[in-house]
Amino acid sequence: MIWAALAFGSQGAAMAQSFHDLEVRLADHPSLTALSYQADASRQRGLAATALPDPVVSLGINNFPIFDPSFSDFLPTNKAVGVRQEFPNLAGRNARSGEARAMAEQTDRVRAAQLAALRGELIALLHEKGRIARQREFAEARNAKYDELTDVVEAEIDAGRPAVFRLAEIEAERAGVSRVIVDLDRQQAEIDARLIDLVGLVPETPAPIAAPVDWSGDALDFHAVRVADAGIRVADYLVDGAKADWRPNWGAQLTYQQRESGANFAGDDWVSGMVTFSVPLWAERSQKPRLRAAKSDRASAEMRYQAAARSAAARYAAEAAAWHSARDNITVLHRNITAVEDEISSQLTLYESGVGDYAPIIDGEIAILKLHAEIEAEKAREAAAISRMNALLVTQ
């Protein structure tokens, strides 16, 4: 905790926050904000794509004599003001606008997927944080039991029983507990650093209950598949844009010309105008390759959709397997605790009858503490698996 506060400043201090407050802070994560800006930029490009190019205004003179400069001595000399406007074909502009809007939608879906992933990680980290606190309590309780066991063994030694070797075993096990506590401290520091990365502080927030969300079986329920689906729409607009290249781009130009009066001719004004349009003369080397490329991009997007659907379903199944495995392990560990408790009861009966020793009872209690620590690890693993499962699905 000390190094985290030094590294990250006052933001890293532990604070009591509701989980809703943490979600609000999480939504402001820089990586998510960057995606929001990126989506907005694409939407603005979509608006700009439908606009016409700026008109071009020209100012000039025609047929102006160089060696005898004058506007009134040479009949063809005139001043000119012109304006030219290009009209790219509407289908092409609409395709470029649609592509930008589709890219904005895809970015929004990427942001939603990343937010879900970060939220799942946040929930998993809070469960890990709780697991570490509880495992530390069990480790300290084990240390207390070892102190009690040491007193019992020393009493047996004083009574003349050959139990000296048990003291060495106890010390070895106590050292193991110390290593566990040191490792828990390391894990705590790592989790605190990851929490600071996510929400800017180390929260003292109880972990929310991790409840699995059922998957309907529809591939579009997965965030990754929705992102890939948006990519198909981007590719569709690329195909539309490539097809639009076959259509003509129009243009119009209007020029006003003025001639000064000269010695042998009168001044005059006149207007020239023209309309231009493009002809796909080089289609074999230009339009056709671009259309083939756009269609290949469309096919690639479709394959990415299929791959995303397969991968997401596999990841969901893997996380579900981890969840069921952790749940089954918890059941087994609880049965083990029950078995040890039964054994402790039997040993206690023998001890109270004056036949047995008290040390096996303490050994059983230590074994139960170890099993409880394992249960906490399995609970955290179960919550992490459920959180990752839910993060794959579109739940809002």
Short mmCIF file of N, CA, C and O in Angstrom, two decimals, residues 163-272:
data_model
loop_
_atom_site.label_atom_id
_atom_site.label_comp_id
_atom_site.label_asym_id
_atom_site.label_seq_id
_atom_site.Cartn_x
_atom_site.Cartn_y
_atom_site.Cartn_z
N ALA A 163 8.12 -36.53 21.73
CA ALA A 163 7.42 -35.69 20.75
C ALA A 163 8.27 -34.50 20.31
O ALA A 163 7.73 -33.51 19.79
N VAL A 164 9.59 -34.58 20.52
CA VAL A 164 10.46 -33.45 20.17
C VAL A 164 10.40 -33.16 18.68
O VAL A 164 10.42 -31.99 18.25
N PHE A 165 10.33 -34.20 17.85
CA PHE A 165 10.31 -34.00 16.41
C PHE A 165 9.11 -33.17 15.97
O PHE A 165 9.14 -32.49 14.95
N ARG A 166 8.03 -33.19 16.76
CA ARG A 166 6.83 -32.42 16.40
C ARG A 166 7.09 -30.93 16.46
O ARG A 166 6.50 -30.15 15.70
N LEU A 167 7.99 -30.51 17.35
CA LEU A 167 8.31 -29.08 17.43
C LEU A 167 8.95 -28.60 16.14
O LEU A 167 8.64 -27.50 15.64
N ALA A 168 9.82 -29.42 15.57
CA ALA A 168 10.45 -29.04 14.30
C ALA A 168 9.41 -28.98 13.19
O ALA A 168 9.44 -28.08 12.33
N GLU A 169 8.49 -29.94 13.20
CA GLU A 169 7.42 -29.93 12.19
C GLU A 169 6.56 -28.67 12.32
O GLU A 169 6.19 -28.04 11.31
N ILE A 170 6.26 -28.30 13.56
CA ILE A 170 5.43 -27.12 13.79
C ILE A 170 6.13 -25.87 13.28
O ILE A 170 5.51 -25.00 12.64
N GLU A 171 7.42 -25.77 13.57
CA GLU A 171 8.16 -24.59 13.11
C GLU A 171 8.21 -24.52 11.59
O GLU A 171 8.13 -23.45 10.99
N ALA A 172 8.36 -25.69 10.95
CA ALA A 172 8.38 -25.72 9.49
C ALA A 172 7.03 -25.27 8.92
O ALA A 172 6.96 -24.50 7.96
N GLU A 173 5.97 -25.75 9.56
CA GLU A 173 4.64 -25.35 9.09
C GLU A 173 4.37 -23.88 9.37
O GLU A 173 3.73 -23.18 8.57
N ARG A 174 4.88 -23.37 10.49
CA ARG A 174 4.72 -21.96 10.80
C ARG A 174 5.46 -21.10 9.77
O ARG A 174 4.97 -20.04 9.36
N ALA A 175 6.63 -21.58 9.34
CA ALA A 175 7.37 -20.85 8.30
C ALA A 175 6.60 -20.84 6.99
O ALA A 175 6.60 -19.85 6.24
N GLY A 176 5.92 -21.98 6.73
CA GLY A 176 5.08 -22.02 5.53
C GLY A 176 3.96 -20.99 5.58
O GLY A 176 3.62 -20.36 4.58
N VAL A 177 3.37 -20.82 6.75
CA VAL A 177 2.32 -19.81 6.91
C VAL A 177 2.88 -18.41 6.68
O VAL A 177 2.24 -17.55 6.05
N SER A 178 4.08 -18.17 7.17
CA SER A 178 4.71 -16.86 6.95
C SER A 178 4.92 -16.58 5.47
O SER A 178 4.69 -15.46 5.00
N ARG A 179 5.32 -17.62 4.75
CA ARG A 179 5.50 -17.45 3.30
C ARG A 179 4.15 -17.17 2.63
O ARG A 179 4.07 -16.37 1.68
N VAL A 180 3.10 -17.84 3.11
CA VAL A 180 1.76 -17.59 2.57
C VAL A 180 1.37 -16.13 2.77
O VAL A 180 0.84 -15.46 1.87
N ILE A 181 1.62 -15.60 3.97
CA ILE A 181 1.26 -14.21 4.27
C ILE A 181 2.06 -13.25 3.40
O ILE A 181 1.52 -12.26 2.88
N VAL A 182 3.35 -13.54 3.20
CA VAL A 182 4.17 -12.69 2.33
C VAL A 182 3.63 -12.71 0.90
O VAL A 182 3.54 -11.68 0.23
N ASP A 183 3.24 -13.90 0.44
CA ASP A 183 2.70 -14.01 -0.92
C ASP A 183 1.36 -13.29 -1.03
O ASP A 183 1.06 -12.67 -2.07
N LEU A 184 0.54 -13.33 0.02
CA LEU A 184 -0.72 -12.61 0.02
C LEU A 184 -0.48 -11.10 -0.06
O LEU A 184 -1.21 -10.38 -0.74
N ASP A 185 0.57 -10.63 0.62
CA ASP A 185 0.91 -9.21 0.54
C ASP A 185 1.29 -8.82 -0.89
O ASP A 185 0.92 -7.75 -1.37
N ARG A 186 2.06 -9.71 -1.54
CA ARG A 186 2.43 -9.43 -2.94
C ARG A 186 1.19 -9.38 -3.82
O ARG A 186 1.04 -8.46 -4.65
N GLN A 187 0.31 -10.36 -3.65
CA GLN A 187 -0.91 -10.37 -4.45
C GLN A 187 -1.77 -9.12 -4.19
O GLN A 187 -2.35 -8.55 -5.11
N GLN A 188 -1.81 -8.71 -2.93
CA GLN A 188 -2.58 -7.51 -2.58
C GLN A 188 -2.02 -6.28 -3.30
O GLN A 188 -2.78 -5.45 -3.83
N ALA A 189 -0.70 -6.15 -3.33
CA ALA A 189 -0.08 -5.01 -4.00
C ALA A 189 -0.37 -5.02 -5.49
O ALA A 189 -0.66 -3.98 -6.10
N GLU A 190 -0.32 -6.21 -6.10
CA GLU A 190 -0.61 -6.31 -7.53
C GLU A 190 -2.07 -5.94 -7.82
O GLU A 190 -2.36 -5.21 -8.78
N ILE A 191 -2.98 -6.43 -6.98
CA ILE A 191 -4.40 -6.13 -7.19
C ILE A 191 -4.68 -4.65 -6.99
O ILE A 191 -5.42 -4.03 -7.77
N ASP A 192 -4.04 -4.04 -5.99
CA ASP A 192 -4.23 -2.60 -5.77
C ASP A 192 -3.76 -1.80 -6.98
O ASP A 192 -4.41 -0.83 -7.39
N ALA A 193 -2.63 -2.21 -7.56
CA ALA A 193 -2.13 -1.50 -8.74
C ALA A 193 -3.10 -1.63 -9.91
O ALA A 193 -3.35 -0.66 -10.64
N ARG A 194 -3.67 -2.80 -10.09
CA ARG A 194 -4.62 -3.00 -11.19
C ARG A 194 -5.91 -2.23 -10.94
O ARG A 194 -6.53 -1.69 -11.88
N LEU A 195 -6.33 -2.13 -9.68
CA LEU A 195 -7.52 -1.34 -9.36
C LEU A 195 -7.29 0.14 -9.63
O LEU A 195 -8.18 0.85 -10.13
N ILE A 196 -6.10 0.62 -9.31
CA ILE A 196 -5.77 2.02 -9.59
C ILE A 196 -5.81 2.27 -11.09
O ILE A 196 -6.29 3.31 -11.56
N ASP A 197 -5.33 1.31 -11.86
CA ASP A 197 -5.38 1.45 -13.32
C ASP A 197 -6.83 1.53 -13.80
O ASP A 197 -7.14 2.28 -14.73
N LEU A 198 -7.72 0.78 -13.18
CA LEU A 198 -9.10 0.73 -13.64
C LEU A 198 -9.91 1.95 -13.19
O LEU A 198 -10.62 2.57 -14.00
N VAL A 199 -9.84 2.27 -11.89
CA VAL A 199 -10.74 3.30 -11.36
C VAL A 199 -10.01 4.45 -10.69
O VAL A 199 -10.65 5.36 -10.14
N GLY A 200 -8.68 4.43 -10.71
CA GLY A 200 -7.93 5.57 -10.18
C GLY A 200 -7.75 5.57 -8.68
O GLY A 200 -7.21 6.53 -8.13
N LEU A 201 -8.18 4.53 -7.98
CA LEU A 201 -8.03 4.45 -6.53
C LEU A 201 -8.12 2.99 -6.10
O LEU A 201 -8.45 2.11 -6.90
N VAL A 202 -7.82 2.76 -4.83
CA VAL A 202 -7.96 1.43 -4.25
C VAL A 202 -9.24 1.44 -3.42
O VAL A 202 -9.27 1.98 -2.32
N PRO A 203 -10.32 0.88 -3.93
CA PRO A 203 -11.61 0.98 -3.23
C PRO A 203 -11.72 -0.04 -2.11
O PRO A 203 -11.18 -1.14 -2.18
N GLU A 204 -12.41 0.37 -1.06
CA GLU A 204 -12.80 -0.57 0.00
C GLU A 204 -14.28 -0.89 -0.24
O GLU A 204 -15.16 -0.49 0.52
N THR A 205 -14.55 -1.59 -1.30
CA THR A 205 -15.92 -1.87 -1.73
C THR A 205 -16.17 -3.37 -1.71
O THR A 205 -15.39 -4.13 -2.29
N PRO A 206 -17.23 -3.81 -1.06
CA PRO A 206 -17.56 -5.25 -1.11
C PRO A 206 -17.82 -5.69 -2.55
O PRO A 206 -18.42 -4.95 -3.34
N ALA A 207 -17.35 -6.85 -2.88
CA ALA A 207 -17.56 -7.36 -4.24
C ALA A 207 -19.03 -7.69 -4.46
O ALA A 207 -19.67 -8.29 -3.59
N PRO A 208 -19.60 -7.27 -5.60
CA PRO A 208 -20.99 -7.63 -5.88
C PRO A 208 -21.12 -9.13 -6.12
O PRO A 208 -20.16 -9.80 -6.49
N ILE A 209 -22.31 -9.63 -5.91
CA ILE A 209 -22.56 -11.06 -6.14
C ILE A 209 -22.41 -11.35 -7.63
O ILE A 209 -22.98 -10.66 -8.48
N ALA A 210 -21.61 -12.34 -7.95
CA ALA A 210 -21.38 -12.72 -9.34
C ALA A 210 -22.42 -13.76 -9.75
O ALA A 210 -22.33 -14.94 -9.37
N ALA A 211 -23.43 -13.31 -10.49
CA ALA A 211 -24.50 -14.21 -10.95
C ALA A 211 -24.36 -14.40 -12.45
O ALA A 211 -24.30 -13.42 -13.20
N PRO A 212 -24.29 -15.64 -12.93
CA PRO A 212 -24.10 -15.87 -14.37
C PRO A 212 -25.33 -15.45 -15.17
O PRO A 212 -26.47 -15.62 -14.74
N VAL A 213 -25.08 -14.88 -16.35
CA VAL A 213 -26.13 -14.50 -17.29
C VAL A 213 -26.25 -15.62 -18.32
O VAL A 213 -25.25 -16.03 -18.93
N ASP A 214 -27.46 -16.11 -18.52
CA ASP A 214 -27.66 -17.20 -19.47
C ASP A 214 -27.50 -16.70 -20.90
O ASP A 214 -27.93 -15.59 -21.25
N TRP A 215 -26.87 -17.52 -21.72
CA TRP A 215 -26.71 -17.22 -23.15
C TRP A 215 -27.86 -17.85 -23.92
O TRP A 215 -28.14 -19.05 -23.77
N SER A 216 -28.51 -17.08 -24.77
CA SER A 216 -29.67 -17.57 -25.52
C SER A 216 -29.28 -18.51 -26.65
O SER A 216 -30.13 -19.21 -27.20
N GLY A 217 -28.00 -18.53 -27.01
CA GLY A 217 -27.55 -19.33 -28.15
C GLY A 217 -27.36 -18.52 -29.41
O GLY A 217 -26.81 -19.04 -30.40
N ASP A 218 -27.78 -17.26 -29.40
CA ASP A 218 -27.62 -16.39 -30.56
C ASP A 218 -26.22 -15.79 -30.53
O ASP A 218 -25.80 -15.19 -29.54
N ALA A 219 -25.49 -15.95 -31.64
CA ALA A 219 -24.11 -15.45 -31.69
C ALA A 219 -24.04 -13.95 -31.47
O ALA A 219 -23.06 -13.43 -30.91
N LEU A 220 -25.08 -13.22 -31.90
CA LEU A 220 -25.07 -11.77 -31.76
C LEU A 220 -25.22 -11.31 -30.31
O LEU A 220 -25.18 -10.11 -30.04
N ASP A 221 -25.40 -12.24 -29.38
CA ASP A 221 -25.40 -11.88 -27.97
C ASP A 221 -24.00 -11.57 -27.46
O ASP A 221 -23.85 -10.99 -26.38
N PHE A 222 -22.99 -11.95 -28.22
CA PHE A 222 -21.61 -11.71 -27.81
C PHE A 222 -21.13 -10.35 -28.32
O PHE A 222 -21.39 -9.97 -29.46
N HIS A 223 -20.38 -9.64 -27.48
CA HIS A 223 -19.82 -8.35 -27.88
C HIS A 223 -18.92 -8.48 -29.10
O HIS A 223 -19.01 -7.68 -30.04
N ALA A 224 -18.05 -9.48 -29.09
CA ALA A 224 -17.09 -9.63 -30.18
C ALA A 224 -17.79 -9.87 -31.52
O ALA A 224 -17.34 -9.38 -32.56
N VAL A 225 -18.89 -10.60 -31.49
CA VAL A 225 -19.63 -10.88 -32.72
C VAL A 225 -20.33 -9.62 -33.21
O VAL A 225 -20.40 -9.36 -34.41
N ARG A 226 -20.85 -8.82 -32.29
CA ARG A 226 -21.49 -7.56 -32.68
C ARG A 226 -20.47 -6.61 -33.32
O ARG A 226 -20.80 -5.89 -34.26
N VAL A 227 -19.26 -6.61 -32.81
CA VAL A 227 -18.21 -5.79 -33.43
C VAL A 227 -17.92 -6.29 -34.85
O VAL A 227 -17.81 -5.50 -35.79
N ALA A 228 -17.81 -7.61 -35.00
CA ALA A 228 -17.56 -8.17 -36.33
C ALA A 228 -18.73 -7.91 -37.27
O ALA A 228 -18.54 -7.67 -38.47
N ASP A 229 -19.95 -7.95 -36.74
CA ASP A 229 -21.13 -7.67 -37.56
C ASP A 229 -21.11 -6.23 -38.07
O ASP A 229 -21.46 -5.96 -39.22
N ALA A 230 -20.70 -5.30 -37.21
CA ALA A 230 -20.56 -3.91 -37.65
C ALA A 230 -19.48 -3.79 -38.72
O ALA A 230 -19.59 -2.97 -39.64
N GLY A 231 -18.44 -4.61 -38.63
CA GLY A 231 -17.39 -4.61 -39.66
C GLY A 231 -17.92 -5.03 -41.01
O GLY A 231 -17.45 -4.55 -42.05
N ILE A 232 -18.91 -5.93 -41.04
CA ILE A 232 -19.52 -6.33 -42.31
C ILE A 232 -20.23 -5.14 -42.95
O ILE A 232 -20.16 -4.93 -44.17
N ARG A 233 -20.91 -4.34 -42.13
CA ARG A 233 -21.60 -3.18 -42.69
C ARG A 233 -20.60 -2.16 -43.24
O ARG A 233 -20.86 -1.51 -44.26
N VAL A 234 -19.47 -2.01 -42.56
CA VAL A 234 -18.43 -1.12 -43.10
C VAL A 234 -17.98 -1.63 -44.47
O VAL A 234 -17.85 -0.86 -45.44
N ALA A 235 -17.78 -2.94 -44.58
CA ALA A 235 -17.35 -3.52 -45.85
C ALA A 235 -18.43 -3.37 -46.92
O ALA A 235 -18.12 -3.18 -48.10
N ASP A 236 -19.70 -3.46 -46.53
CA ASP A 236 -20.79 -3.26 -47.50
C ASP A 236 -20.72 -1.87 -48.11
O ASP A 236 -20.92 -1.70 -49.33
N TYR A 237 -20.47 -0.88 -47.29
CA TYR A 237 -20.37 0.48 -47.82
C TYR A 237 -19.13 0.65 -48.69
O TYR A 237 -19.14 1.45 -49.64
N LEU A 238 -18.07 -0.09 -48.39
CA LEU A 238 -16.89 -0.05 -49.26
C LEU A 238 -17.24 -0.59 -50.65
O LEU A 238 -16.79 -0.05 -51.67
N VAL A 239 -18.04 -1.65 -50.69
CA VAL A 239 -18.48 -2.19 -51.98
C VAL A 239 -19.35 -1.17 -52.71
O VAL A 239 -19.19 -0.94 -53.92
N ASP A 240 -20.26 -0.53 -51.98
CA ASP A 240 -21.11 0.49 -52.60
C ASP A 240 -20.26 1.63 -53.16
O ASP A 240 -20.54 2.15 -54.26
N GLY A 241 -19.24 2.02 -52.41
CA GLY A 241 -18.37 3.09 -52.89
C GLY A 241 -17.60 2.70 -54.14
O GLY A 241 -17.42 3.51 -55.06
N ALA A 242 -17.15 1.44 -54.19
CA ALA A 242 -16.42 0.97 -55.38
C ALA A 242 -17.34 0.92 -56.59
O ALA A 242 -16.94 1.26 -57.71
N LYS A 243 -18.59 0.53 -56.37
CA LYS A 243 -19.55 0.52 -57.49
C LYS A 243 -19.86 1.94 -57.95
O LYS A 243 -20.07 2.19 -59.15
N ALA A 244 -19.89 2.87 -57.00
CA ALA A 244 -20.20 4.26 -57.36
C ALA A 244 -19.11 4.88 -58.22
O ALA A 244 -19.36 5.87 -58.93
N ASP A 245 -17.90 4.32 -58.16
CA ASP A 245 -16.82 4.86 -59.00
C ASP A 245 -17.12 4.73 -60.49
O ASP A 245 -16.49 5.41 -61.31
N TRP A 246 -18.04 3.86 -60.86
CA TRP A 246 -18.39 3.71 -62.27
C TRP A 246 -19.28 4.87 -62.75
O TRP A 246 -19.41 5.10 -63.95
N ARG A 247 -19.92 5.54 -61.82
CA ARG A 247 -20.83 6.61 -62.20
C ARG A 247 -20.05 7.90 -62.45
O ARG A 247 -18.99 8.12 -61.86
N PRO A 248 -20.61 8.78 -63.29
CA PRO A 248 -19.86 10.01 -63.62
C PRO A 248 -19.87 11.01 -62.47
O PRO A 248 -20.84 11.13 -61.72
N ASN A 249 -18.75 11.71 -62.35
CA ASN A 249 -18.66 12.87 -61.48
C ASN A 249 -18.85 14.12 -62.35
O ASN A 249 -18.18 14.27 -63.37
N TRP A 250 -19.73 14.99 -61.96
CA TRP A 250 -20.09 16.15 -62.77
C TRP A 250 -19.37 17.40 -62.27
O TRP A 250 -18.90 17.47 -61.14
N GLY A 251 -19.32 18.37 -63.17
CA GLY A 251 -18.73 19.66 -62.81
C GLY A 251 -19.33 20.75 -63.68
O GLY A 251 -19.82 20.49 -64.78
N ALA A 252 -19.32 21.96 -63.18
CA ALA A 252 -19.83 23.12 -63.95
C ALA A 252 -18.87 24.29 -63.76
O ALA A 252 -18.32 24.48 -62.67
N GLN A 253 -18.69 25.05 -64.82
CA GLN A 253 -17.78 26.19 -64.76
C GLN A 253 -18.40 27.37 -65.50
O GLN A 253 -18.95 27.22 -66.60
N LEU A 254 -18.32 28.54 -64.89
CA LEU A 254 -18.85 29.77 -65.49
C LEU A 254 -17.78 30.85 -65.39
O LEU A 254 -17.20 31.05 -64.32
N THR A 255 -17.51 31.51 -66.55
CA THR A 255 -16.48 32.54 -66.59
C THR A 255 -17.05 33.83 -67.17
O THR A 255 -17.67 33.82 -68.25
N TYR A 256 -16.83 34.91 -66.46
CA TYR A 256 -17.22 36.25 -66.94
C TYR A 256 -15.96 36.96 -67.44
O TYR A 256 -14.96 37.01 -66.72
N GLN A 257 -16.01 37.49 -68.70
CA GLN A 257 -14.85 38.14 -69.32
C GLN A 257 -15.21 39.57 -69.73
O GLN A 257 -16.33 39.83 -70.21
N GLN A 258 -14.27 40.47 -69.54
CA GLN A 258 -14.48 41.89 -69.85
C GLN A 258 -13.33 42.41 -70.74
O GLN A 258 -12.16 42.19 -70.42
N ARG A 259 -13.72 43.09 -71.84
CA ARG A 259 -12.73 43.68 -72.74
C ARG A 259 -12.85 45.20 -72.70
O ARG A 259 -13.95 45.75 -72.81
N GLU A 260 -11.69 45.87 -72.58
CA GLU A 260 -11.67 47.33 -72.60
C GLU A 260 -11.85 47.84 -74.03
O GLU A 260 -11.49 47.18 -75.00
N SER A 261 -12.38 49.07 -74.18
CA SER A 261 -12.49 49.71 -75.50
C SER A 261 -11.11 50.13 -75.99
O SER A 261 -10.27 50.62 -75.22
N GLY A 262 -10.86 49.93 -77.28
CA GLY A 262 -9.57 50.30 -77.88
C GLY A 262 -9.75 51.34 -78.98
O GLY A 262 -10.86 51.82 -79.24
N ALA A 263 -8.64 51.66 -79.67
CA ALA A 263 -8.69 52.68 -80.73
C ALA A 263 -9.56 52.23 -81.90
O ALA A 263 -10.26 53.04 -82.53
N ASN A 264 -9.55 50.96 -82.21
CA ASN A 264 -10.27 50.46 -83.38
C ASN A 264 -11.36 49.46 -83.04
O ASN A 264 -11.87 48.78 -83.93
N PHE A 265 -11.71 49.32 -81.73
CA PHE A 265 -12.75 48.35 -81.36
C PHE A 265 -13.42 48.81 -80.07
O PHE A 265 -12.85 49.61 -79.31
N ALA A 266 -14.61 48.32 -79.91
CA ALA A 266 -15.38 48.71 -78.73
C ALA A 266 -15.21 47.66 -77.63
O ALA A 266 -14.96 46.49 -77.90
N GLY A 267 -15.36 48.11 -76.38
CA GLY A 267 -15.32 47.17 -75.26
C GLY A 267 -16.57 46.31 -75.23
O GLY A 267 -17.60 46.67 -75.80
N ASP A 268 -16.42 45.18 -74.57
CA ASP A 268 -17.58 44.28 -74.52
C ASP A 268 -17.41 43.32 -73.33
O ASP A 268 -16.31 43.12 -72.81
N ASP A 269 -18.52 42.73 -72.86
CA ASP A 269 -18.52 41.71 -71.82
C ASP A 269 -19.17 40.45 -72.37
O ASP A 269 -20.11 40.54 -73.16
N TRP A 270 -18.69 39.32 -71.95
CA TRP A 270 -19.34 38.06 -72.34
C TRP A 270 -19.10 37.00 -71.29
O TRP A 270 -18.25 37.13 -70.41
N VAL A 271 -19.89 35.97 -71.39
CA VAL A 271 -19.86 34.89 -70.41
C VAL A 271 -19.60 33.57 -71.12
O VAL A 271 -20.16 33.31 -72.18
N SER A 272 -18.72 32.75 -70.53
CA SER A 272 -18.45 31.40 -71.04
C SER A 272 -18.85 30.38 -69.98
O SER A 272 -18.68 30.62 -68.78
#
